[in-house]
XYZ file of C-alpha atoms in Angstrom:
651
model
C 153.501 194.522 95.136
C 153.570 190.921 96.387
C 156.430 188.693 95.450
C 155.696 185.423 93.689
C 156.250 183.406 96.897
C 153.893 185.632 98.849
C 151.296 185.357 96.064
C 151.440 181.588 96.294
C 150.974 181.682 100.080
C 147.995 183.989 99.602
C 146.381 181.596 97.111
C 146.954 178.597 99.362
C 145.393 180.435 102.301
C 142.301 181.269 100.295
C 141.952 177.650 99.193
C 142.264 176.405 102.757
C 139.637 178.855 103.999
C 137.264 177.715 101.272
C 137.779 174.042 102.176
C 137.156 174.769 105.864
C 133.999 176.731 105.073
C 132.626 174.007 102.782
C 133.424 171.350 105.386
C 131.638 173.312 108.080
C 128.567 173.854 105.932
C 128.519 170.177 104.974
C 128.774 169.167 108.617
C 125.789 171.301 109.548
C 123.722 170.437 106.445
C 124.895 166.967 105.435
C 122.285 166.352 102.745
C 120.401 169.622 102.529
C 117.592 167.761 104.320
C 113.998 168.627 103.615
C 111.439 167.787 106.278
C 108.804 165.367 104.942
C 105.457 166.906 105.924
C 102.980 164.969 103.770
C 101.922 161.333 103.581
C 103.305 159.084 100.868
C 100.974 156.453 99.509
C 102.192 152.901 98.925
C 104.819 153.163 96.203
C 106.793 150.462 94.416
C 110.520 150.386 95.150
C 112.339 150.308 91.817
C 111.164 147.197 89.909
C 110.869 144.911 92.940
C 107.897 143.364 94.709
C 108.496 145.668 97.651
C 106.872 149.011 98.501
C 107.208 151.933 100.878
C 104.763 154.344 102.412
C 105.019 157.163 104.932
C 102.713 158.612 107.559
C 103.530 162.216 108.390
C 101.280 162.138 111.463
C 103.071 159.223 113.144
C 106.392 159.808 111.357
C 106.420 156.161 110.336
C 108.224 154.750 107.306
C 106.750 151.358 106.330
C 108.365 148.892 103.945
C 106.063 146.110 102.747
C 105.667 143.498 100.044
C 107.533 140.259 99.499
C 111.100 139.242 98.806
C 114.191 141.440 98.808
C 114.277 145.213 99.047
C 116.637 146.252 96.197
C 120.171 147.534 96.682
C 120.529 151.323 96.797
C 123.507 153.620 96.356
C 124.345 156.498 98.640
C 124.616 158.968 95.764
C 122.034 161.719 96.009
C 119.929 161.979 92.884
C 120.982 158.600 91.497
C 118.250 156.499 89.932
C 118.656 153.883 92.649
C 119.292 156.102 95.660
C 117.063 155.735 98.737
C 113.570 157.145 98.077
C 113.787 158.697 101.578
C 117.375 159.949 101.225
C 116.481 163.670 101.546
C 114.538 163.270 104.807
C 116.140 160.251 106.468
C 118.058 162.178 109.121
C 116.124 165.402 109.729
C 113.663 163.998 112.276
C 111.005 163.095 109.737
C 111.297 159.396 110.613
C 110.750 158.220 114.176
C 109.573 154.690 113.404
C 110.535 152.187 110.721
C 108.326 149.139 110.241
C 109.586 146.341 108.006
C 106.555 144.142 107.431
C 106.375 140.346 107.267
C 107.272 138.977 103.861
C 110.424 141.013 103.423
C 113.396 138.640 103.184
C 116.309 140.997 102.617
C 117.247 144.617 103.229
C 119.341 145.709 100.256
C 122.516 147.763 100.391
C 122.069 151.189 102.052
C 118.410 150.426 102.725
C 118.191 152.264 106.076
C 121.561 153.971 105.895
C 121.702 157.083 108.133
C 118.008 156.840 109.080
C 118.510 158.505 112.434
C 116.579 158.540 115.704
C 114.106 155.913 114.544
C 113.239 152.650 116.223
C 113.284 149.857 113.668
C 110.988 146.832 113.693
C 112.299 143.784 111.800
C 110.111 140.894 110.497
C 110.452 137.192 111.240
C 110.900 136.554 107.509
C 114.150 138.507 107.266
C 117.117 136.441 106.054
C 119.764 138.915 104.919
C 120.968 142.317 106.067
C 122.691 143.871 103.064
C 125.840 145.984 102.969
C 125.398 149.253 104.929
C 121.704 148.365 105.285
C 121.601 149.455 108.960
C 124.755 151.572 109.019
C 124.479 154.934 110.741
C 121.072 154.277 112.276
C 120.809 155.733 115.746
C 117.297 155.016 117.016
C 117.787 151.389 118.074
C 120.263 151.057 120.902
C 119.458 147.390 121.561
C 118.873 145.166 118.553
C 117.660 141.568 118.680
C 117.821 140.090 115.206
C 114.990 137.690 114.252
C 115.809 133.983 114.357
C 115.357 133.850 110.563
C 118.446 135.949 109.805
C 121.322 134.005 108.241
C 123.624 136.677 106.840
C 124.864 139.973 108.282
C 126.642 141.437 105.275
C 129.778 143.555 105.196
C 129.367 146.992 106.854
C 125.755 146.204 107.744
C 125.984 148.177 111.053
C 129.077 150.217 110.172
C 129.387 153.364 112.323
C 126.114 152.711 114.122
C 127.388 154.679 117.065
C 124.183 154.466 119.112
C 124.069 150.660 119.088
C 124.702 149.318 122.609
C 123.813 145.621 122.309
C 123.229 143.079 119.592
C 121.588 139.654 119.868
C 122.769 137.279 117.153
C 120.458 134.273 116.675
C 121.737 130.753 116.110
C 120.548 130.958 112.498
C 123.308 133.421 111.560
C 126.132 131.741 109.647
C 128.049 134.816 108.430
C 129.015 138.135 109.992
C 130.614 140.077 107.162
C 133.687 142.272 106.979
C 133.394 145.435 109.099
C 129.787 144.507 109.914
C 129.989 146.267 113.342
C 133.126 148.340 112.819
C 133.173 151.638 114.699
C 130.086 150.782 116.741
C 131.679 152.721 119.567
C 128.821 152.276 122.077
C 128.461 148.535 121.501
C 129.037 146.936 124.891
C 127.255 143.585 124.602
C 127.343 140.936 121.900
C 125.157 137.946 122.708
C 125.338 134.814 120.562
C 122.169 132.745 120.943
C 124.014 129.443 121.105
C 127.457 128.574 122.360
C 127.440 125.793 119.766
C 126.399 127.790 116.685
C 128.561 127.625 113.574
C 129.296 131.146 112.390
C 132.032 132.790 110.321
C 133.187 136.142 111.712
C 135.019 137.985 108.969
C 137.850 140.524 109.077
C 137.226 143.674 111.176
C 133.679 142.519 111.989
C 133.922 143.980 115.544
C 136.848 146.348 114.870
C 137.162 149.586 116.897
C 134.327 148.715 119.272
C 135.773 150.578 122.213
C 132.937 149.801 124.655
C 133.046 146.063 124.013
C 134.899 144.652 127.023
C 133.992 140.996 126.746
C 132.600 138.528 124.192
C 131.729 134.881 124.696
C 132.592 133.329 121.347
C 130.696 130.208 120.189
C 132.768 127.057 120.170
C 132.300 126.446 116.439
C 132.887 130.067 115.375
C 135.712 130.785 112.926
C 137.456 134.169 113.175
C 139.373 136.130 110.541
C 142.242 138.537 111.363
C 141.339 141.556 113.477
C 137.733 140.385 113.714
C 137.425 140.913 117.490
C 139.352 142.967 120.076
C 141.411 145.276 117.848
C 141.477 149.030 117.434
C 144.421 149.225 114.997
C 145.253 146.821 112.221
C 148.421 148.599 111.170
C 150.005 148.318 114.610
C 148.166 145.144 115.650
C 146.933 146.910 118.779
C 144.375 145.204 121.041
C 142.163 146.886 123.628
C 143.948 146.177 126.910
C 140.717 145.959 128.918
C 139.081 143.530 126.481
C 138.753 139.792 127.122
C 137.532 136.955 124.903
C 135.741 134.098 126.647
C 136.610 130.969 124.706
C 136.464 127.203 124.855
C 139.770 125.378 125.023
C 138.903 123.246 121.997
C 137.760 126.103 119.737
C 139.061 128.244 116.887
C 138.480 131.289 119.105
C 141.018 129.910 121.590
C 143.589 129.551 118.781
C 142.791 133.086 117.599
C 143.259 134.523 121.089
C 146.554 132.713 121.633
C 147.996 133.566 118.217
C 146.815 137.191 118.208
C 147.757 137.754 121.857
C 144.216 138.780 122.678
C 143.343 138.512 126.384
C 141.112 135.483 126.975
C 139.401 133.393 129.615
C 138.604 129.700 129.289
C 134.966 128.736 129.674
C 134.203 125.651 131.715
C 130.520 125.354 130.909
C 128.291 125.805 127.908
C 124.561 125.868 127.396
C 123.005 122.931 125.606
C 119.527 122.702 124.070
C 117.360 119.756 123.128
C 118.422 118.401 119.777
C 122.006 119.680 120.155
C 125.051 117.596 119.374
C 128.204 119.276 120.636
C 131.667 118.144 119.618
C 134.373 118.534 122.248
C 138.039 117.624 122.637
C 140.183 116.741 125.593
C 143.849 117.766 125.312
C 146.803 116.865 127.494
C 146.501 120.168 129.346
C 142.738 119.797 129.876
C 142.442 116.087 130.550
C 141.706 116.649 134.227
C 139.161 119.416 133.682
C 135.378 119.003 133.835
C 133.253 120.153 130.939
C 129.835 121.264 132.120
C 126.756 121.371 129.888
C 123.865 123.453 131.220
C 120.296 122.587 130.278
C 117.040 124.314 131.223
C 114.054 122.429 129.782
C 111.123 124.385 128.404
C 108.857 121.365 128.869
C 108.604 118.782 131.623
C 109.590 115.493 129.997
C 112.056 112.661 129.934
C 115.365 113.540 128.241
C 118.426 111.552 127.269
C 122.013 112.808 127.304
C 124.549 110.521 125.681
C 128.100 110.578 124.403
C 129.650 109.182 121.261
C 133.229 108.831 120.162
C 136.264 106.727 120.950
C 137.388 108.249 124.236
C 136.098 107.144 127.612
C 134.023 109.850 129.333
C 131.560 109.775 132.193
C 128.854 112.139 133.426
C 127.502 113.435 136.716
C 124.148 115.240 136.695
C 123.585 117.895 139.370
C 121.011 120.529 140.205
C 121.532 124.236 140.798
C 122.581 123.602 144.404
C 125.208 121.105 143.308
C 123.329 118.039 144.497
C 124.169 114.930 142.493
C 120.968 113.634 140.865
C 122.422 110.716 138.913
C 125.581 109.502 137.229
C 126.366 107.602 134.047
C 129.423 105.757 132.819
C 130.074 103.084 130.227
C 127.106 101.864 128.219
C 128.527 98.358 128.311
C 131.810 96.509 128.744
C 132.317 97.021 125.021
C 131.244 100.683 124.794
C 132.946 103.362 126.895
C 130.342 105.992 126.044
C 127.637 106.917 128.540
C 123.854 107.331 128.282
C 121.745 109.084 130.863
C 117.920 109.298 130.792
C 115.961 111.260 133.396
C 112.657 113.021 133.970
C 113.303 116.773 134.082
C 111.125 119.685 135.091
C 110.337 122.749 132.991
C 112.278 125.848 133.999
C 114.672 123.988 136.302
C 118.351 124.096 135.386
C 120.411 120.917 135.237
C 124.170 120.560 134.997
C 125.858 117.685 133.193
C 129.457 117.483 134.327
C 131.469 115.430 131.878
C 134.987 114.262 132.672
C 137.542 112.136 130.890
C 138.806 108.838 132.225
C 142.385 109.904 131.440
C 141.803 109.883 127.677
C 142.553 112.597 125.160
C 140.684 113.004 121.898
C 137.368 113.957 120.393
C 133.895 113.068 121.582
C 130.332 114.369 121.179
C 127.521 115.070 123.586
C 123.912 114.852 122.383
C 120.739 115.840 124.211
C 117.369 114.635 122.956
C 113.829 114.292 124.248
C 113.135 110.655 125.037
C 109.558 110.136 123.836
C 108.587 110.334 120.164
C 104.958 111.422 119.802
C 104.652 111.408 116.019
C 106.553 110.469 112.881
C 105.798 112.091 109.533
C 107.056 111.138 106.089
C 106.725 112.951 102.782
C 103.346 111.442 102.021
C 103.331 111.199 98.232
C 102.123 107.769 97.230
C 104.798 105.218 96.327
C 104.173 104.007 92.796
C 105.778 100.683 91.791
C 105.508 98.699 88.573
C 104.417 95.080 88.860
C 107.513 93.922 86.987
C 109.750 95.186 89.803
C 108.900 92.146 91.893
C 111.889 89.905 92.535
C 111.760 86.547 94.267
C 108.127 87.200 95.121
C 108.656 90.588 96.832
C 108.802 94.287 96.047
C 111.689 96.402 97.337
C 109.394 99.157 98.585
C 111.942 100.522 101.032
C 114.237 101.673 98.237
C 111.409 103.936 97.026
C 111.406 105.721 100.397
C 115.123 106.562 100.208
C 115.611 110.308 99.999
C 112.260 111.227 101.539
C 112.202 113.619 104.453
C 111.277 112.171 107.841
C 110.214 114.377 110.725
C 110.076 113.224 114.323
C 107.932 115.207 116.734
C 108.706 114.602 120.392
C 106.360 114.986 123.336
C 108.083 118.288 124.147
C 107.058 119.696 120.758
C 110.616 119.582 119.491
C 110.985 118.385 115.897
C 113.937 116.824 114.140
C 114.234 116.044 110.456
C 116.410 113.771 108.367
C 116.481 112.087 104.976
C 115.527 108.428 105.049
C 117.867 105.616 104.127
C 118.083 102.061 105.378
C 119.366 102.083 108.952
C 119.073 105.835 109.472
C 118.709 107.229 112.994
C 117.399 110.620 114.023
C 118.784 111.957 117.300
C 119.696 108.405 118.197
C 116.220 107.072 117.403
C 116.310 104.114 115.023
C 113.810 104.236 112.174
C 112.461 100.806 111.178
C 110.624 99.802 108.011
C 107.821 97.220 107.702
C 105.121 96.013 105.314
C 102.764 93.020 104.978
C 104.445 91.188 102.109
C 105.589 88.355 104.349
C 102.050 87.496 105.404
C 100.128 88.390 102.253
C 101.182 88.206 98.631
C 100.939 91.654 97.067
C 99.116 91.886 93.751
C 98.326 94.967 91.721
C 96.373 97.596 93.634
C 96.614 99.626 96.832
C 98.778 98.632 99.775
C 100.747 100.406 102.505
C 104.037 100.263 104.342
C 105.186 102.045 107.490
C 108.150 103.663 109.191
C 108.265 103.374 112.954
C 110.092 104.566 116.030
C 109.163 102.224 118.833
C 105.380 101.942 118.812
C 104.857 105.177 116.848
C 104.368 104.656 113.120
C 103.661 106.551 109.921
C 101.741 104.786 107.163
C 102.793 105.373 103.554
C 100.440 104.434 100.676
C 101.855 102.072 98.040
C 100.316 101.473 94.628
C 101.398 98.422 92.614
C 100.723 99.252 88.977
C 99.997 96.724 86.237
C 102.880 95.694 84.019
C 101.432 94.454 80.763
C 102.985 92.030 78.296
C 101.463 92.220 74.830
C 100.517 89.570 72.286
C 99.746 90.697 68.746
C 96.953 88.878 66.865
C 97.325 89.545 63.153
C 94.259 90.521 61.088
C 92.616 87.893 58.846
C 90.468 88.122 55.763
C 87.359 88.297 57.908
C 88.527 89.353 61.370
C 90.265 92.419 62.745
C 93.749 92.194 64.165
C 94.385 93.365 67.754
C 96.820 93.296 70.665
C 96.145 91.431 73.890
C 97.645 93.052 77.003
C 98.096 90.805 80.044
C 99.534 91.917 83.409
C 102.520 89.796 84.396
C 101.461 89.855 88.060
C 97.670 89.707 88.364
C 96.813 88.553 84.808
C 94.450 91.465 84.229
C 93.725 91.487 80.477
C 92.439 93.990 77.964
C 92.356 94.294 74.180
C 93.491 97.295 72.214
C 95.303 98.518 69.100
C 92.752 97.089 66.709
C 93.733 96.720 63.037
C 91.192 96.350 60.224
C 90.741 92.986 58.555
C 92.501 92.527 55.254
C 89.127 91.843 53.601
C 86.039 94.050 53.301
C 82.849 92.982 55.032
C 79.861 93.681 52.743
C 76.283 93.533 54.038
C 72.908 94.463 52.611
C 69.362 93.354 51.816
C 67.937 92.736 48.341
C 64.335 93.898 48.052
C 61.889 94.080 45.155
C 61.877 97.400 43.285
C 58.188 98.162 42.865
C 58.232 101.357 40.845
C 60.380 103.069 38.271
C 61.598 105.585 40.836
C 63.317 102.748 42.699
C 60.865 102.632 45.586
C 60.216 99.405 47.469
C 57.319 100.222 49.754
C 56.629 96.591 50.796
C 60.326 95.631 51.247
C 59.699 92.262 49.665
C 62.880 90.147 49.752
C 64.219 88.805 46.487
C 65.469 85.555 47.979
C 67.092 83.838 45.014
C 69.378 86.676 43.953
C 72.984 85.747 43.309
C 75.882 87.943 44.455
C 78.762 88.133 42.035
C 82.178 89.674 42.414
C 84.231 90.120 39.254
C 81.784 87.789 37.441
C 82.313 85.062 40.037
C 79.338 83.929 42.041
C 79.929 84.427 45.742
C 76.629 83.621 47.420
C 72.854 83.585 47.245
C 70.953 85.958 49.478
C 69.040 84.575 52.461
C 65.268 84.055 52.520
C 64.838 87.463 54.069
C 66.911 89.051 51.306
C 69.985 89.732 53.488
C 73.522 88.761 52.661
C 76.984 88.914 54.219
C 80.101 88.449 52.130
C 83.792 89.278 52.368
C 85.679 90.660 49.405
C 89.234 91.709 48.750
C 90.241 95.179 49.837
C 90.045 97.453 46.837
C 86.964 95.767 45.344
C 84.896 98.576 43.889
C 81.504 96.893 43.313
C 79.377 93.763 43.482
C 76.780 92.508 40.991
C 73.283 91.214 41.689
C 71.976 88.566 39.276
C 68.724 86.625 39.121
C 67.329 84.047 36.677
C 64.216 86.120 36.028
C 65.572 89.641 36.324
C 68.183 92.075 35.162
C 71.666 92.250 36.676
C 72.556 95.258 38.836
C 75.979 96.629 39.734
C 76.275 98.200 43.188
C 79.356 100.327 44.100
C 81.056 99.668 47.431
C 81.768 102.564 49.779
C 84.036 101.125 52.438
C 84.196 102.901 55.831
C 87.202 103.215 58.182
C 86.404 99.815 59.699
C 86.631 98.048 56.308
C 82.867 97.603 56.266
C 80.508 98.378 53.362
C 76.880 98.341 54.511
C 74.773 98.671 51.357
C 71.433 98.758 53.164
C 68.313 98.005 51.109
C 69.129 97.367 47.434
C 66.058 97.716 45.145
C 66.224 94.903 42.555
C 64.151 94.673 39.318
C 62.313 91.309 38.854
C 59.683 91.498 36.147
C 61.380 90.933 32.768
C 61.070 87.146 32.700
C 62.091 86.651 29.103
C 64.968 89.037 29.400
C 64.161 91.173 26.357
C 64.247 94.479 28.243
C 60.488 94.938 28.207
C 57.764 94.186 30.723
C 54.854 92.933 28.656
C 52.501 90.067 27.838
C 55.405 87.782 27.026
C 56.556 87.986 30.581
C 52.968 87.433 31.740
C 52.698 84.316 29.622
C 55.859 82.905 31.157
C 54.456 83.568 34.604
C 51.256 81.702 33.717
C 53.183 78.782 32.278
C 55.726 78.510 35.064
C 53.561 79.095 38.038
C 50.034 78.512 36.883
C 47.434 78.893 39.561
C 48.100 77.139 42.809
C 45.814 76.763 45.769
C 46.430 78.509 49.010
C 49.790 77.627 50.552
C 50.480 76.873 54.191
C 51.989 79.782 56.027
C 55.186 77.990 56.884
C 55.869 76.977 53.300
C 58.550 78.873 51.436
C 56.795 81.589 49.383
C 59.567 82.549 47.048
C 57.250 84.176 44.518
C 54.143 84.962 46.551
C 54.935 88.654 46.334
C 51.519 89.902 47.380
C 51.440 87.335 50.156
C 47.892 86.127 49.469
C 48.883 82.511 50.019
C 48.819 81.580 46.331
C 51.544 81.762 43.715
C 49.945 83.130 40.592
C 50.135 85.892 38.022
C 48.787 88.413 40.455
C 52.073 88.226 42.281
C 53.759 89.499 39.136
C 51.204 92.079 38.049
C 49.719 93.437 41.275
C 52.929 93.875 43.206
C 54.870 95.863 40.637
C 54.925 94.780 37.023
C 52.006 97.025 36.247
C 54.183 100.032 37.040
C 56.636 99.001 34.305
C 54.162 97.561 31.780
C 53.920 100.566 29.479
C 57.363 102.053 30.067
C 59.005 100.528 27.100
C 62.441 99.069 27.173
C 63.918 98.992 30.652
C 67.151 101.005 30.542
C 69.867 101.751 33.119
C 68.291 105.142 33.712
C 65.089 103.447 34.837
C 66.734 100.587 36.641
């Protein structure tokens, strides 16, 4: 029988054996991989605008779409684990193609995708955390020039990675981004002048990395380069940092006791401005800037700053091609302009004239071929004119300006008065001095030398308004007059305060109100509220104005019955009554049309001879040239003769 101590030892032994067995099985079958043997059609990745597909024949995993591939976790079976997690490392994937349009690889995107070459797009901006960690197919990786961020652990434990090219676009290399990349032997930064932050442990435990040339403007966190132990602060003894004397990397190397070498030369590209410093211990040294033009053209190298420096330009063989010193007796900077050949390397050797301090070196193409400005039209109100001129230039402030040089190089800046781009002064001009600008289309221009960009300018009317109040007869309105060009228009009409009433009084010739001959009743009086307003014209028409709110007018005639006509006023304060049939046969006014009326006609008018055509025929209703009883009877009285008393219903 085992004692209690022996029992405990037995239990511990069994536990240890189990742990060892599980560890061994896990090592051999890390994810219980299943070989992917069938194609996968284009499938959306989570809820993003990105997709994946797989070709079993070519063993190619393709990621397509637009924007960012989502973040994944490395937990098998999780809702957001890699869709290819079960077959990422069993040989199913030999090629990974990330198509154009993808801007970011999310966390764990290609984590542990082994033995596959990976193609990255030119649209890629961000490599997420662990996004490339553990990949083993790409031994030499050149990141696209679009990449800005290499996130923490992006290439963590990528043991097959031998070299990495980091473009000048990269601004951040995250914590542990290349930690434990044990085969990494070459780190190439695209520009010695790029500004990049290298975070803690970014190149930690990279045993094969023997040397790194660190950009002058790089900033380094603790243990970012050269270390294999943070706890002991141990540095690889065979490692060396190549640094510039006036750089943060130099300070890092000195403070961290990391082996270093000072660099005497640095590559410069067209459009670069490089800030440098001479110290007491480097005042006698020569700083060399190396330039290899891609295009044959004229280039200018110049200095700026308060210290006195000079330059000697040499070729590859060391032959002095030209020299440059002070720009003038008042400016100790230098400026050097020379024709240079494509593909030939030139060396600019800059030395201090026994001065310490900061200065800058800039290299630009000499000839501007084109200038472009954000071309939206400039819109200015006419009332902005002061002292006879428009300040058009202030409307260009903040617009982007792009200079294109004869080499194809472009440089961009935001315009403001007096701005320069790569040392090229931008000048403004317009024609206001020679021609007075009125409302309408004009143009101004921005120029560099004899190269100009025209910008359309539109001067818009600025109207002052004068209000004309409505009258009894006339509408009110507003007169708009431009303060600059005097352009005028009328608007905002207001109805008159009176109502315009029009109509025509014609003879009613039948009891149904018809007036087939439209004979004017010329002597009819128009009354409003029992007050006579006017007498209709010879043709029966009338035009009167009445107070707003008047509901009706009255027609009255010496030999006829009165008639009340309602007014229906429209939205313009106008009441057009049209043809108004008016009764005109009851001459004695007793309400009947009969012989009494006929007798009055005979007595009043009698029988007259034919009348000249141009004589006023006020009662020649049948227009036979004679005023007689036939005018009364033939034209219409006969239709009322036997009706009886004329009532409102008839009239």
